[in-house]
Short mmCIF file of C-alpha atoms in Angstrom, two decimals:
data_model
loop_
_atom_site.label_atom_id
_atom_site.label_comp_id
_atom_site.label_asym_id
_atom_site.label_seq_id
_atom_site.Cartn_x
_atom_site.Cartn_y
_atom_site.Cartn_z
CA UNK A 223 100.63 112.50 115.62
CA UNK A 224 99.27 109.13 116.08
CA UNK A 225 98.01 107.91 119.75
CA UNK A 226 96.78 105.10 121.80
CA UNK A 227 94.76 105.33 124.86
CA UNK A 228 92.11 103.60 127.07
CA UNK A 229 89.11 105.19 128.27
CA UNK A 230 89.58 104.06 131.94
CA UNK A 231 92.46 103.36 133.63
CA UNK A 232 90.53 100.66 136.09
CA UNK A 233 88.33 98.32 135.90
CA UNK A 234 86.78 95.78 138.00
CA UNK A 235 84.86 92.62 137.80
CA UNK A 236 83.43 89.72 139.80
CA UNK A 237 85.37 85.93 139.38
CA UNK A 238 83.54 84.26 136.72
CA UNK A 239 81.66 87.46 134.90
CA UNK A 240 83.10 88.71 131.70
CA UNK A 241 85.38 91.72 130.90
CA UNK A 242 85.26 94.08 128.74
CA UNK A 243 88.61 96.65 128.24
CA UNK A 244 88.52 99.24 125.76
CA UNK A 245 90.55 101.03 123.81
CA UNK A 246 90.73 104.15 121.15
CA UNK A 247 93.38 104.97 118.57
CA UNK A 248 93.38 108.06 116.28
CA UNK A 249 95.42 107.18 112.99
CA UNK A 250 93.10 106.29 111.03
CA UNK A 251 96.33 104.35 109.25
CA UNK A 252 96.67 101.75 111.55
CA UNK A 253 96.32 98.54 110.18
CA UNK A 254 97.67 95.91 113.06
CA UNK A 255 96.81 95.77 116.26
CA UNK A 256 97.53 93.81 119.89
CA UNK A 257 96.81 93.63 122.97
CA UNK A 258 99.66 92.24 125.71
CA UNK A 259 98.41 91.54 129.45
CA UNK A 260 101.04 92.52 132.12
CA UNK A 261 101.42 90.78 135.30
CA UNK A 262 102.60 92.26 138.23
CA UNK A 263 106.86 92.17 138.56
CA UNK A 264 106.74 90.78 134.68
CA UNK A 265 107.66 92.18 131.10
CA UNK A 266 104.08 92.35 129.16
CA UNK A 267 103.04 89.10 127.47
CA UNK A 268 101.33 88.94 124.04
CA UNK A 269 97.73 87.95 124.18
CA UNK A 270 96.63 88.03 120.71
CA UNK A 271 95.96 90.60 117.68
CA UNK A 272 93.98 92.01 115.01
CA UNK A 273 94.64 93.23 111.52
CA UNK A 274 92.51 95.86 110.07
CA UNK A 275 90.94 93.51 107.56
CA UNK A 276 89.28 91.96 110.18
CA UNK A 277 86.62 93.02 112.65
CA UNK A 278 86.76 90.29 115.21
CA UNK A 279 89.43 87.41 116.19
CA UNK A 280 88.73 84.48 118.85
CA UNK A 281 91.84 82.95 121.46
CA UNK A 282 91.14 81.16 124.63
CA UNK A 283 88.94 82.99 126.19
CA UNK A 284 89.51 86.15 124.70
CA UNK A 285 87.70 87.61 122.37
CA UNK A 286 89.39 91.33 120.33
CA UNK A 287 86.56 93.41 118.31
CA UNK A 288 87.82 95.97 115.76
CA UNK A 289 85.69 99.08 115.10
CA UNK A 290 87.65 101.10 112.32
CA UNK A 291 84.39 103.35 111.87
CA UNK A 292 85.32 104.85 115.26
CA UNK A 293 88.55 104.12 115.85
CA UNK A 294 87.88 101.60 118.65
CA UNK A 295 89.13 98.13 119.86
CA UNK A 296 88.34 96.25 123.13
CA UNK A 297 89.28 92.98 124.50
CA UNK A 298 86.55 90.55 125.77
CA UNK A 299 87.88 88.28 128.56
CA UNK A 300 85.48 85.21 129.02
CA UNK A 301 84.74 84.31 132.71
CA UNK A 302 87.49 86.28 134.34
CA UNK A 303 89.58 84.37 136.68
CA UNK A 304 91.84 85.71 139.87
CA UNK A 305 94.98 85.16 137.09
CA UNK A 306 93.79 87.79 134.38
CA UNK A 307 94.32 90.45 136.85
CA UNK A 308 96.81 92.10 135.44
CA UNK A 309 97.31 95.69 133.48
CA UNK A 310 96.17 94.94 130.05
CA UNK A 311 97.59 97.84 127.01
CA UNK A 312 96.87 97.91 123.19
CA UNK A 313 99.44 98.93 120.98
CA UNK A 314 98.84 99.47 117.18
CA UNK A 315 101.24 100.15 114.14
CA UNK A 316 100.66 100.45 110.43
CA UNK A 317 102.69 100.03 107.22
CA UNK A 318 106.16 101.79 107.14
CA UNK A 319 105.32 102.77 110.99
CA UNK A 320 109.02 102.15 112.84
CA UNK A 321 107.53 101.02 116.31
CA UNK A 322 104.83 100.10 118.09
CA UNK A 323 102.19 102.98 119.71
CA UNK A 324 101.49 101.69 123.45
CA UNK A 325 98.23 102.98 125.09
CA UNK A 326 97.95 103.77 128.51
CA UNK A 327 97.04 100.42 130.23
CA UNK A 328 93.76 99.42 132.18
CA UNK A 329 94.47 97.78 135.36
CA UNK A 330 92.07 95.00 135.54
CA UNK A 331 90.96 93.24 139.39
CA UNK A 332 89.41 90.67 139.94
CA UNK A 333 86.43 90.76 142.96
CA UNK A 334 85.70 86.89 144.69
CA UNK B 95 106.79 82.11 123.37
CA UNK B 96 109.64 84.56 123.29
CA UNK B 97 113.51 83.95 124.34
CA UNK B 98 114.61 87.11 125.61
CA UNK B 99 116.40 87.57 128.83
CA UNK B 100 117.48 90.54 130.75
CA UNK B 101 119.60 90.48 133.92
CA UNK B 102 119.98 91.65 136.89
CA UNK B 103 116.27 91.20 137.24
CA UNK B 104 116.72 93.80 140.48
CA UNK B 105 119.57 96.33 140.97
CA UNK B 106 120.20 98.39 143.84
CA UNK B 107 123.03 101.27 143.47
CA UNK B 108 124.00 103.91 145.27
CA UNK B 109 123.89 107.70 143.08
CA UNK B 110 127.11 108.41 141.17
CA UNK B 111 127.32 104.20 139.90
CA UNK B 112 127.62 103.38 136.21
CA UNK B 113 125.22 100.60 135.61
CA UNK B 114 124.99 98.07 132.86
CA UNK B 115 121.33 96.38 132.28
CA UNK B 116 121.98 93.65 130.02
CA UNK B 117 119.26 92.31 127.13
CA UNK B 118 119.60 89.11 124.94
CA UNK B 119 117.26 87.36 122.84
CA UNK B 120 117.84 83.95 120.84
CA UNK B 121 115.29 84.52 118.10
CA UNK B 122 117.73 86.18 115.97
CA UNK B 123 115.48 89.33 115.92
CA UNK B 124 116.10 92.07 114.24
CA UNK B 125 114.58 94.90 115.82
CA UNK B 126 115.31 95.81 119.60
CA UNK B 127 113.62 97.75 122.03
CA UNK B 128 114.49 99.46 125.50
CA UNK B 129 111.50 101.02 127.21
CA UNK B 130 111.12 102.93 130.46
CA UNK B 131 108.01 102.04 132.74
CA UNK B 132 107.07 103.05 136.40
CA UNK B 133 104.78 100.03 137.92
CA UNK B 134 101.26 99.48 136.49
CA UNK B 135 101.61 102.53 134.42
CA UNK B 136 102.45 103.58 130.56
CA UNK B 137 105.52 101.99 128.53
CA UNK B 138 108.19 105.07 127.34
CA UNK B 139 110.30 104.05 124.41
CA UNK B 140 113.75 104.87 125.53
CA UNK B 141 116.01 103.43 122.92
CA UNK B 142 115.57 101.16 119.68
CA UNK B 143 117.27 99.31 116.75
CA UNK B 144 117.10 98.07 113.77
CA UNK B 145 119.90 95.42 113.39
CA UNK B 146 123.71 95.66 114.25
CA UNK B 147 125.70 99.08 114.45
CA UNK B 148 121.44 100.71 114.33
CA UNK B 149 120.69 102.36 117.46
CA UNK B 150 117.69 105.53 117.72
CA UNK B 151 116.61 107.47 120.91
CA UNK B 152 113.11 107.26 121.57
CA UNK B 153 110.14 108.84 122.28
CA UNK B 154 111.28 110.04 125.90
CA UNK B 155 114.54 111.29 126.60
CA UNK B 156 116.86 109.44 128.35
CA UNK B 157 120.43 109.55 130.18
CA UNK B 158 121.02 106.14 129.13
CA UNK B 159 122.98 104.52 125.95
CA UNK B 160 122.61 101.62 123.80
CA UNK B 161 125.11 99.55 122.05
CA UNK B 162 123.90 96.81 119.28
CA UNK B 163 127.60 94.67 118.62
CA UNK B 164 125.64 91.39 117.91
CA UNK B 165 122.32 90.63 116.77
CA UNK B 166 121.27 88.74 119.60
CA UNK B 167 122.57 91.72 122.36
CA UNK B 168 121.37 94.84 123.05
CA UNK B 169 122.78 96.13 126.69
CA UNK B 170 121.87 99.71 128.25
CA UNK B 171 124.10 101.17 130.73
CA UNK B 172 123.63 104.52 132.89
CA UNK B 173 127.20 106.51 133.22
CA UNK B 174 126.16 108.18 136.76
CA UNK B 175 122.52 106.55 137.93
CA UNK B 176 120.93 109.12 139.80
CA UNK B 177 117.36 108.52 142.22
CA UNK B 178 115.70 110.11 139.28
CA UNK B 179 116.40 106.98 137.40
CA UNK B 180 114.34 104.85 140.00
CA UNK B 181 111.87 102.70 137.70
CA UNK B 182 111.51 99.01 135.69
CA UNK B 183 113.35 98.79 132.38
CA UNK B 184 111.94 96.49 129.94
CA UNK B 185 113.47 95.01 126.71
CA UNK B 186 111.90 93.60 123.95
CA UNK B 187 112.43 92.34 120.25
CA UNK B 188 111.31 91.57 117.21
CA UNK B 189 110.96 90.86 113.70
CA UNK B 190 110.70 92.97 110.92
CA UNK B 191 107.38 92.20 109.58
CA UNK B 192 105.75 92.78 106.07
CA UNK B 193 105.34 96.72 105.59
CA UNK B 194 106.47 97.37 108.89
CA UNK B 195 103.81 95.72 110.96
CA UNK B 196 105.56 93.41 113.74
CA UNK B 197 104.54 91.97 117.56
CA UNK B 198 107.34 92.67 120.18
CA UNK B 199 108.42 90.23 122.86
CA UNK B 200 109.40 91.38 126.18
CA UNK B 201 111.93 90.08 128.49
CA UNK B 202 110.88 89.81 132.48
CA UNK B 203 112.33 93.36 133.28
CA UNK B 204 115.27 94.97 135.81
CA UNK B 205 113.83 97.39 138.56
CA UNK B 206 115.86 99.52 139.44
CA UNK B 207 116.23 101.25 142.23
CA UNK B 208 118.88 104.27 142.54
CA UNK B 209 119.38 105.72 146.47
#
């Protein structure tokens, strides 16, 4: 069946660098795509998403790139502040899917 | 920016209790969603549903059960909570999209902690 999953389950940076979390699916049918950021003690919080027709989308500061060749999206995070750390998941669907697929989560920390 | 509220927002019961976490949104959403979630680590659909009187199990089994009366409510109680079901129980909704294809809102969460 169809799954979501990150490559690491950590990752972290220095305050002001930018970061990079990745993330592989494996149904090749999946068409729509997000990523939510999850602070600690909080419900996850949409961030922004992706539909297959596209290979890259732009928010504040966040960047998502779309590699359907491989089966791979990521999330850029511009100059990471001490507020994006945070567990960050992807979740994908496609048409006539009933739900949401959550990956695993990367745990993102910030270094001063 | 989702409207979706769940209280309590922390619960702790003593083994044998029958516990009620309740879940509302004002969106008017169709879809609801109850999943399971130990801190920092993977979301487990427990429970979902389409619309009023629509209720499915999820991916991971669960003790728990689901009632959709309204629209707008979608509580999840525990008949007998037992230690085992220790952990954060999130709710979200949303709206049936085109073909299927939909973003979910969550509420804050209830942690729950069973002794």
């Amino acid at each position: 069946g169809e799954s979501v999953g990150l490559h690491l389950p950590t990752l972290s940076v220095q305050e002001g660098d930018n970061s990079i979390i990745n993330c592989a699916y494996s149904n090749s049918a999946s068409d729509y795509f997000i990523w939510y950021k999850q602070e600690s003690g909080k419900g996850p919080q949409f961030i922004i998403d992706i539909r297959s027709n596209m290979d890259k989308r732009q928010g504040q500061r966040v960047t998502v790139l779309l590699n359907k060749t491989v089966k791979h999206l990521s999330l850029q995070i511009a100059a990471t502040q001490p507020g994006d750390s945070a567990v960050y998941f992807c979740a994908e669907n496609f048409q006539g899917a009933q739900k949401l697929v959550f990956g695993q989560g990367t745990r993102l920390t910030i270094n001063p | 920016e989702a409207d979706i509220y769940q209280t309590p927002r922390y619960l702790v019961i003593g083994t044998g209790k029958k516990i009620t976490l309740e879940c509302s949104q004002t969106m008017g959403h169709d879809k609801m969603y109850w999943y399971q979630q130990d801190p920092g680590m993977e979301l487990h659909l427990i429970h979902y549903s389409y619309g009023v009187n629509s209720t499915e199990k999820g991916d991971l089994s669960s003790e728990s059960t689901v009632s959709r009366i309204r629209t707008e409510h979608f509580p999840l109680t525990l008949e007998s909570a037992r230690p085992s079901h220790t952990s954060q129980y999130l709710c979200a909704s949303s709206e049936a999209g085109i073909g299927g294809r939909e973003t979910q809102y969550f509420g804050p969460g209830t942690r729950l902690l069973v002794l």
